[in-house]
Amino acid sequence: MQRLLAYPNLVNQTKVNSEKQFIKSQDFQAAVAEAVDDNQEAHNTMADYFVSDRPGINAVIAGLADAFDEAAIDQPMDE
């Protein structure tokens, strides 16, 4: 989302078009494809790291757990 919001022309298009019109925007479709492509290498690197037995993986997981706990604490509980 942050990557897409970095395109001023897309932000402007949302302001001057209906949601239905904007969804059909070729500019938006191209930006989504570019954002996914740009992030694919980073995703692959992270995935490789997590399925490996590299030193420090437990510290990374503990850091993620801490960040998740901090973010989740404000979420309402499902009953």
PDB file of N, CA and C in Angstrom:
ATOM      1  N   MET A   1       0.823  -1.185   0.000  1.00  0.00           N
ATOM      2  CA  MET A   1       0.000   0.000   0.000  1.00  0.00           C
ATOM      3  C   MET A   1       0.874   1.258   0.000  1.00  0.00           C
ATOM      4  N   GLN A   2       1.918   1.242   0.833  1.00  0.00           N
ATOM      5  CA  GLN A   2       2.804   2.407   0.894  1.00  0.00           C
ATOM      6  C   GLN A   2       3.440   2.676  -0.461  1.00  0.00           C
ATOM      7  N   ARG A   3       3.816   1.616  -1.141  1.00  0.00           N
ATOM      8  CA  ARG A   3       4.429   1.759  -2.464  1.00  0.00           C
ATOM      9  C   ARG A   3       3.446   2.407  -3.433  1.00  0.00           C
ATOM     10  N   LEU A   4       2.193   1.996  -3.388  1.00  0.00           N
ATOM     11  CA  LEU A   4       1.181   2.550  -4.287  1.00  0.00           C
ATOM     12  C   LEU A   4       0.866   3.999  -3.951  1.00  0.00           C
ATOM     13  N   LEU A   5       0.863   4.327  -2.667  1.00  0.00           N
ATOM     14  CA  LEU A   5       0.593   5.708  -2.264  1.00  0.00           C
ATOM     15  C   LEU A   5       1.719   6.662  -2.670  1.00  0.00           C
ATOM     16  N   ALA A   6       2.854   6.116  -3.045  1.00  0.00           N
ATOM     17  CA  ALA A   6       3.987   6.939  -3.479  1.00  0.00           C
ATOM     18  C   ALA A   6       3.822   7.465  -4.906  1.00  0.00           C
ATOM     19  N   TYR A   7       2.790   7.006  -5.593  1.00  0.00           N
ATOM     20  CA  TYR A   7       2.511   7.475  -6.958  1.00  0.00           C
ATOM     21  C   TYR A   7       1.495   8.624  -6.895  1.00  0.00           C
ATOM     22  N   PRO A   8       1.946   9.872  -7.033  1.00  0.00           N
ATOM     23  CA  PRO A   8       1.017  11.007  -6.952  1.00  0.00           C
ATOM     24  C   PRO A   8      -0.101  10.946  -7.990  1.00  0.00           C
ATOM     25  N   ASN A   9       0.200  10.422  -9.179  1.00  0.00           N
ATOM     26  CA  ASN A   9      -0.851  10.366 -10.206  1.00  0.00           C
ATOM     27  C   ASN A   9      -1.969   9.400  -9.802  1.00  0.00           C
ATOM     28  N   LEU A  10      -1.628   8.326  -9.083  1.00  0.00           N
ATOM     29  CA  LEU A  10      -2.674   7.408  -8.616  1.00  0.00           C
ATOM     30  C   LEU A  10      -3.524   8.063  -7.537  1.00  0.00           C
ATOM     31  N   VAL A  11      -2.874   8.766  -6.641  1.00  0.00           N
ATOM     32  CA  VAL A  11      -3.611   9.467  -5.585  1.00  0.00           C
ATOM     33  C   VAL A  11      -4.564  10.474  -6.211  1.00  0.00           C
ATOM     34  N   ASN A  12      -4.081  11.197  -7.203  1.00  0.00           N
ATOM     35  CA  ASN A  12      -4.933  12.176  -7.881  1.00  0.00           C
ATOM     36  C   ASN A  12      -6.091  11.502  -8.618  1.00  0.00           C
ATOM     37  N   GLN A  13      -5.830  10.352  -9.216  1.00  0.00           N
ATOM     38  CA  GLN A  13      -6.894   9.640  -9.933  1.00  0.00           C
ATOM     39  C   GLN A  13      -8.023   9.224  -9.001  1.00  0.00           C
ATOM     40  N   THR A  14      -7.676   8.853  -7.776  1.00  0.00           N
ATOM     41  CA  THR A  14      -8.730   8.466  -6.833  1.00  0.00           C
ATOM     42  C   THR A  14      -9.615   9.649  -6.473  1.00  0.00           C
ATOM     43  N   LYS A  15      -9.053  10.825  -6.548  1.00  0.00           N
ATOM     44  CA  LYS A  15      -9.802  12.029  -6.173  1.00  0.00           C
ATOM     45  C   LYS A  15     -10.741  12.500  -7.278  1.00  0.00           C
ATOM     46  N   VAL A  16     -10.425  12.169  -8.522  1.00  0.00           N
ATOM     47  CA  VAL A  16     -11.233  12.686  -9.636  1.00  0.00           C
ATOM     48  C   VAL A  16     -12.087  11.614 -10.314  1.00  0.00           C
ATOM     49  N   ASN A  17     -11.966  10.356  -9.854  1.00  0.00           N
ATOM     50  CA  ASN A  17     -12.740   9.269 -10.442  1.00  0.00           C
ATOM     51  C   ASN A  17     -13.557   8.567  -9.365  1.00  0.00           C
ATOM     52  N   SER A  18     -14.602   7.900  -9.803  1.00  0.00           N
ATOM     53  CA  SER A  18     -15.346   7.052  -8.872  1.00  0.00           C
ATOM     54  C   SER A  18     -14.496   5.817  -8.588  1.00  0.00           C
ATOM     55  N   GLU A  19     -14.855   5.087  -7.535  1.00  0.00           N
ATOM     56  CA  GLU A  19     -14.109   3.868  -7.213  1.00  0.00           C
ATOM     57  C   GLU A  19     -14.176   2.878  -8.374  1.00  0.00           C
ATOM     58  N   LYS A  20     -15.343   2.764  -8.979  1.00  0.00           N
ATOM     59  CA  LYS A  20     -15.534   1.852 -10.107  1.00  0.00           C
ATOM     60  C   LYS A  20     -14.630   2.240 -11.283  1.00  0.00           C
ATOM     61  N   GLN A  21     -14.524   3.537 -11.554  1.00  0.00           N
ATOM     62  CA  GLN A  21     -13.646   3.994 -12.629  1.00  0.00           C
ATOM     63  C   GLN A  21     -12.180   3.738 -12.280  1.00  0.00           C
ATOM     64  N   PHE A  22     -11.820   4.005 -11.033  1.00  0.00           N
ATOM     65  CA  PHE A  22     -10.429   3.873 -10.628  1.00  0.00           C
ATOM     66  C   PHE A  22      -9.966   2.416 -10.694  1.00  0.00           C
ATOM     67  N   ILE A  23     -10.822   1.489 -10.315  1.00  0.00           N
ATOM     68  CA  ILE A  23     -10.454   0.072 -10.345  1.00  0.00           C
ATOM     69  C   ILE A  23     -10.043  -0.353 -11.755  1.00  0.00           C
ATOM     70  N   LYS A  24     -10.625   0.267 -12.762  1.00  0.00           N
ATOM     71  CA  LYS A  24     -10.316  -0.066 -14.148  1.00  0.00           C
ATOM     72  C   LYS A  24      -9.076   0.659 -14.668  1.00  0.00           C
ATOM     73  N   SER A  25      -8.469   1.494 -13.854  1.00  0.00           N
ATOM     74  CA  SER A  25      -7.314   2.286 -14.276  1.00  0.00           C
ATOM     75  C   SER A  25      -6.144   1.394 -14.676  1.00  0.00           C
ATOM     76  N   GLN A  26      -5.673   1.560 -15.893  1.00  0.00           N
ATOM     77  CA  GLN A  26      -4.501   0.813 -16.343  1.00  0.00           C
ATOM     78  C   GLN A  26      -3.263   1.259 -15.567  1.00  0.00           C
ATOM     79  N   ASP A  27      -3.226   2.526 -15.168  1.00  0.00           N
ATOM     80  CA  ASP A  27      -2.112   3.022 -14.365  1.00  0.00           C
ATOM     81  C   ASP A  27      -2.043   2.278 -13.032  1.00  0.00           C
ATOM     82  N   PHE A  28      -3.209   2.057 -12.413  1.00  0.00           N
ATOM     83  CA  PHE A  28      -3.238   1.362 -11.130  1.00  0.00           C
ATOM     84  C   PHE A  28      -2.813  -0.093 -11.309  1.00  0.00           C
ATOM     85  N   GLN A  29      -3.327  -0.741 -12.325  1.00  0.00           N
ATOM     86  CA  GLN A  29      -2.961  -2.135 -12.573  1.00  0.00           C
ATOM     87  C   GLN A  29      -1.459  -2.274 -12.792  1.00  0.00           C
ATOM     88  N   ALA A  30      -0.874  -1.354 -13.539  1.00  0.00           N
ATOM     89  CA  ALA A  30       0.569  -1.387 -13.788  1.00  0.00           C
ATOM     90  C   ALA A  30       1.354  -1.128 -12.500  1.00  0.00           C
ATOM     91  N   ALA A  31       0.873  -0.210 -11.684  1.00  0.00           N
ATOM     92  CA  ALA A  31       1.559   0.097 -10.428  1.00  0.00           C
ATOM     93  C   ALA A  31       1.514  -1.087  -9.465  1.00  0.00           C
ATOM     94  N   VAL A  32       0.389  -1.799  -9.423  1.00  0.00           N
ATOM     95  CA  VAL A  32       0.287  -2.987  -8.565  1.00  0.00           C
ATOM     96  C   VAL A  32       1.283  -4.046  -9.036  1.00  0.00           C
ATOM     97  N   ALA A  33       1.336  -4.292 -10.325  1.00  0.00           N
ATOM     98  CA  ALA A  33       2.268  -5.288 -10.863  1.00  0.00           C
ATOM     99  C   ALA A  33       3.709  -4.891 -10.552  1.00  0.00           C
ATOM    100  N   GLU A  34       4.024  -3.630 -10.685  1.00  0.00           N
ATOM    101  CA  GLU A  34       5.377  -3.148 -10.395  1.00  0.00           C
ATOM    102  C   GLU A  34       5.716  -3.287  -8.911  1.00  0.00           C
ATOM    103  N   ALA A  35       4.765  -2.954  -8.047  1.00  0.00           N
ATOM    104  CA  ALA A  35       4.996  -3.064  -6.602  1.00  0.00           C
ATOM    105  C   ALA A  35       5.225  -4.510  -6.195  1.00  0.00           C
ATOM    106  N   VAL A  36       4.447  -5.419  -6.745  1.00  0.00           N
ATOM    107  CA  VAL A  36       4.628  -6.844  -6.432  1.00  0.00           C
ATOM    108  C   VAL A  36       5.985  -7.318  -6.934  1.00  0.00           C
ATOM    109  N   ASP A  37       6.329  -6.943  -8.150  1.00  0.00           N
ATOM    110  CA  ASP A  37       7.603  -7.344  -8.722  1.00  0.00           C
ATOM    111  C   ASP A  37       8.773  -6.784  -7.915  1.00  0.00           C
ATOM    112  N   ASP A  38       8.691  -5.525  -7.531  1.00  0.00           N
ATOM    113  CA  ASP A  38       9.758  -4.887  -6.753  1.00  0.00           C
ATOM    114  C   ASP A  38       9.970  -5.565  -5.406  1.00  0.00           C
ATOM    115  N   ASN A  39       8.908  -6.088  -4.826  1.00  0.00           N
ATOM    116  CA  ASN A  39       9.004  -6.691  -3.502  1.00  0.00           C
ATOM    117  C   ASN A  39       9.237  -8.195  -3.538  1.00  0.00           C
ATOM    118  N   GLN A  40       9.203  -8.806  -4.710  1.00  0.00           N
ATOM    119  CA  GLN A  40       9.353 -10.257  -4.813  1.00  0.00           C
ATOM    120  C   GLN A  40      10.713 -10.725  -4.317  1.00  0.00           C
ATOM    121  N   GLU A  41      11.773 -10.030  -4.690  1.00  0.00           N
ATOM    122  CA  GLU A  41      13.108 -10.442  -4.267  1.00  0.00           C
ATOM    123  C   GLU A  41      13.240 -10.373  -2.745  1.00  0.00           C
ATOM    124  N   ALA A  42      12.715  -9.326  -2.149  1.00  0.00           N
ATOM    125  CA  ALA A  42      12.767  -9.207  -0.691  1.00  0.00           C
ATOM    126  C   ALA A  42      11.977 -10.327  -0.034  1.00  0.00           C
ATOM    127  N   HIS A  43      10.822 -10.648  -0.585  1.00  0.00           N
ATOM    128  CA  HIS A  43      10.008 -11.734  -0.039  1.00  0.00           C
ATOM    129  C   HIS A  43      10.759 -13.064  -0.138  1.00  0.00           C
ATOM    130  N   ASN A  44      11.361 -13.335  -1.294  1.00  0.00           N
ATOM    131  CA  ASN A  44      12.107 -14.583  -1.477  1.00  0.00           C
ATOM    132  C   ASN A  44      13.268 -14.680  -0.498  1.00  0.00           C
ATOM    133  N   THR A  45      13.968 -13.571  -0.281  1.00  0.00           N
ATOM    134  CA  THR A  45      15.089 -13.555   0.656  1.00  0.00           C
ATOM    135  C   THR A  45      14.611 -13.869   2.069  1.00  0.00           C
ATOM    136  N   MET A  46      13.498 -13.254   2.481  1.00  0.00           N
ATOM    137  CA  MET A  46      12.957 -13.523   3.818  1.00  0.00           C
ATOM    138  C   MET A  46      12.490 -14.963   3.941  1.00  0.00           C
ATOM    139  N   ALA A  47      11.818 -15.473   2.920  1.00  0.00           N
ATOM    140  CA  ALA A  47      11.334 -16.854   2.963  1.00  0.00           C
ATOM    141  C   ALA A  47      12.500 -17.826   3.083  1.00  0.00           C
ATOM    142  N   ASP A  48      13.548 -17.604   2.310  1.00  0.00           N
ATOM    143  CA  ASP A  48      14.733 -18.465   2.392  1.00  0.00           C
ATOM    144  C   ASP A  48      15.341 -18.425   3.787  1.00  0.00           C
ATOM    145  N   TYR A  49      15.392 -17.253   4.375  1.00  0.00           N
ATOM    146  CA  TYR A  49      15.970 -17.105   5.704  1.00  0.00           C
ATOM    147  C   TYR A  49      15.154 -17.869   6.745  1.00  0.00           C
ATOM    148  N   PHE A  50      13.843 -17.789   6.663  1.00  0.00           N
ATOM    149  CA  PHE A  50      12.986 -18.415   7.670  1.00  0.00           C
ATOM    150  C   PHE A  50      12.961 -19.934   7.581  1.00  0.00           C
ATOM    151  N   VAL A  51      13.202 -20.489   6.421  1.00  0.00           N
ATOM    152  CA  VAL A  51      13.217 -21.949   6.314  1.00  0.00           C
ATOM    153  C   VAL A  51      14.624 -22.517   6.475  1.00  0.00           C
ATOM    154  N   SER A  52      15.590 -21.661   6.716  1.00  0.00           N
ATOM    155  CA  SER A  52      16.953 -22.114   6.926  1.00  0.00           C
ATOM    156  C   SER A  52      17.205 -22.305   8.418  1.00  0.00           C
ATOM    157  N   ASP A  53      18.369 -22.779   8.721  1.00  0.00           N
ATOM    158  CA  ASP A  53      18.770 -22.965  10.122  1.00  0.00           C
ATOM    159  C   ASP A  53      19.888 -21.979  10.454  1.00  0.00           C
ATOM    160  N   ARG A  54      19.735 -20.762  10.004  1.00  0.00           N
ATOM    161  CA  ARG A  54      20.782 -19.751  10.188  1.00  0.00           C
ATOM    162  C   ARG A  54      20.818 -19.245  11.623  1.00  0.00           C
ATOM    163  N   PRO A  55      22.015 -18.870  12.070  1.00  0.00           N
ATOM    164  CA  PRO A  55      22.125 -18.283  13.412  1.00  0.00           C
ATOM    165  C   PRO A  55      21.309 -16.999  13.495  1.00  0.00           C
ATOM    166  N   GLY A  56      20.677 -16.797  14.600  1.00  0.00           N
ATOM    167  CA  GLY A  56      19.922 -15.564  14.808  1.00  0.00           C
ATOM    168  C   GLY A  56      18.457 -15.657  14.453  1.00  0.00           C
ATOM    169  N   ILE A  57      18.020 -16.765  13.866  1.00  0.00           N
ATOM    170  CA  ILE A  57      16.616 -16.862  13.461  1.00  0.00           C
ATOM    171  C   ILE A  57      15.684 -16.752  14.665  1.00  0.00           C
ATOM    172  N   ASN A  58      16.092 -17.316  15.792  1.00  0.00           N
ATOM    173  CA  ASN A  58      15.252 -17.223  16.997  1.00  0.00           C
ATOM    174  C   ASN A  58      15.102 -15.787  17.465  1.00  0.00           C
ATOM    175  N   ALA A  59      16.150 -14.986  17.319  1.00  0.00           N
ATOM    176  CA  ALA A  59      16.068 -13.571  17.697  1.00  0.00           C
ATOM    177  C   ALA A  59      15.120 -12.820  16.767  1.00  0.00           C
ATOM    178  N   VAL A  60      15.138 -13.164  15.484  1.00  0.00           N
ATOM    179  CA  VAL A  60      14.230 -12.528  14.516  1.00  0.00           C
ATOM    180  C   VAL A  60      12.791 -12.889  14.862  1.00  0.00           C
ATOM    181  N   ILE A  61      12.547 -14.162  15.153  1.00  0.00           N
ATOM    182  CA  ILE A  61      11.190 -14.608  15.495  1.00  0.00           C
ATOM    183  C   ILE A  61      10.731 -13.949  16.792  1.00  0.00           C
ATOM    184  N   ALA A  62      11.624 -13.827  17.766  1.00  0.00           N
ATOM    185  CA  ALA A  62      11.267 -13.167  19.026  1.00  0.00           C
ATOM    186  C   ALA A  62      10.937 -11.693  18.785  1.00  0.00           C
ATOM    187  N   GLY A  63      11.689 -11.044  17.917  1.00  0.00           N
ATOM    188  CA  GLY A  63      11.403  -9.650  17.577  1.00  0.00           C
ATOM    189  C   GLY A  63      10.066  -9.497  16.890  1.00  0.00           C
ATOM    190  N   LEU A  64       9.750 -10.424  15.984  1.00  0.00           N
ATOM    191  CA  LEU A  64       8.448 -10.395  15.314  1.00  0.00           C
ATOM    192  C   LEU A  64       7.315 -10.632  16.306  1.00  0.00           C
ATOM    193  N   ALA A  65       7.535 -11.565  17.232  1.00  0.00           N
ATOM    194  CA  ALA A  65       6.513 -11.841  18.250  1.00  0.00           C
ATOM    195  C   ALA A  65       6.266 -10.611  19.105  1.00  0.00           C
ATOM    196  N   ASP A  66       7.325  -9.908  19.459  1.00  0.00           N
ATOM    197  CA  ASP A  66       7.191  -8.694  20.257  1.00  0.00           C
ATOM    198  C   ASP A  66       6.420  -7.617  19.491  1.00  0.00           C
ATOM    199  N   ALA A  67       6.772  -7.431  18.217  1.00  0.00           N
ATOM    200  CA  ALA A  67       6.076  -6.438  17.390  1.00  0.00           C
ATOM    201  C   ALA A  67       4.619  -6.816  17.195  1.00  0.00           C
ATOM    202  N   PHE A  68       4.352  -8.113  16.985  1.00  0.00           N
ATOM    203  CA  PHE A  68       2.978  -8.574  16.804  1.00  0.00           C
ATOM    204  C   PHE A  68       2.168  -8.347  18.070  1.00  0.00           C
ATOM    205  N   ASP A  69       2.755  -8.697  19.209  1.00  0.00           N
ATOM    206  CA  ASP A  69       2.077  -8.510  20.488  1.00  0.00           C
ATOM    207  C   ASP A  69       1.705  -7.047  20.691  1.00  0.00           C
ATOM    208  N   GLU A  70       2.618  -6.173  20.367  1.00  0.00           N
ATOM    209  CA  GLU A  70       2.372  -4.734  20.532  1.00  0.00           C
ATOM    210  C   GLU A  70       1.250  -4.254  19.615  1.00  0.00           C
ATOM    211  N   ALA A  71       1.216  -4.748  18.388  1.00  0.00           N
ATOM    212  CA  ALA A  71       0.181  -4.342  17.434  1.00  0.00           C
ATOM    213  C   ALA A  71      -1.167  -4.986  17.769  1.00  0.00           C
ATOM    214  N   ALA A  72      -1.133  -6.238  18.207  1.00  0.00           N
ATOM    215  CA  ALA A  72      -2.370  -6.982  18.448  1.00  0.00           C
ATOM    216  C   ALA A  72      -3.073  -6.575  19.722  1.00  0.00           C
ATOM    217  N   ILE A  73      -2.339  -6.026  20.662  1.00  0.00           N
ATOM    218  CA  ILE A  73      -2.929  -5.700  21.970  1.00  0.00           C
ATOM    219  C   ILE A  73      -4.086  -4.719  21.838  1.00  0.00           C
ATOM    220  N   ASP A  74      -4.068  -3.894  20.817  1.00  0.00           N
ATOM    221  CA  ASP A  74      -5.132  -2.906  20.626  1.00  0.00           C
ATOM    222  C   ASP A  74      -6.319  -3.438  19.822  1.00  0.00           C
ATOM    223  N   GLN A  75      -6.209  -4.662  19.317  1.00  0.00           N
ATOM    224  CA  GLN A  75      -7.291  -5.234  18.516  1.00  0.00           C
ATOM    225  C   GLN A  75      -8.377  -5.803  19.425  1.00  0.00           C
ATOM    226  N   PRO A  76      -9.655  -5.633  19.061  1.00  0.00           N
ATOM    227  CA  PRO A  76     -10.728  -6.227  19.860  1.00  0.00           C
ATOM    228  C   PRO A  76     -10.697  -7.748  19.762  1.00  0.00           C
ATOM    229  N   MET A  77     -11.108  -8.418  20.814  1.00  0.00           N
ATOM    230  CA  MET A  77     -11.130  -9.881  20.818  1.00  0.00           C
ATOM    231  C   MET A  77     -12.415 -10.378  20.188  1.00  0.00           C
ATOM    232  N   ASP A  78     -12.314 -11.443  19.389  1.00  0.00           N
ATOM    233  CA  ASP A  78     -13.494 -12.101  18.856  1.00  0.00           C
ATOM    234  C   ASP A  78     -14.100 -12.944  19.974  1.00  0.00           C
ATOM    235  N   GLU A  79     -15.412 -12.925  20.060  1.00  0.00           N
ATOM    236  CA  GLU A  79     -16.062 -13.717  21.123  1.00  0.00           C
ATOM    237  C   GLU A  79     -16.878 -14.812  20.541  1.00  0.00           C
TER     238      GLU A  79
END
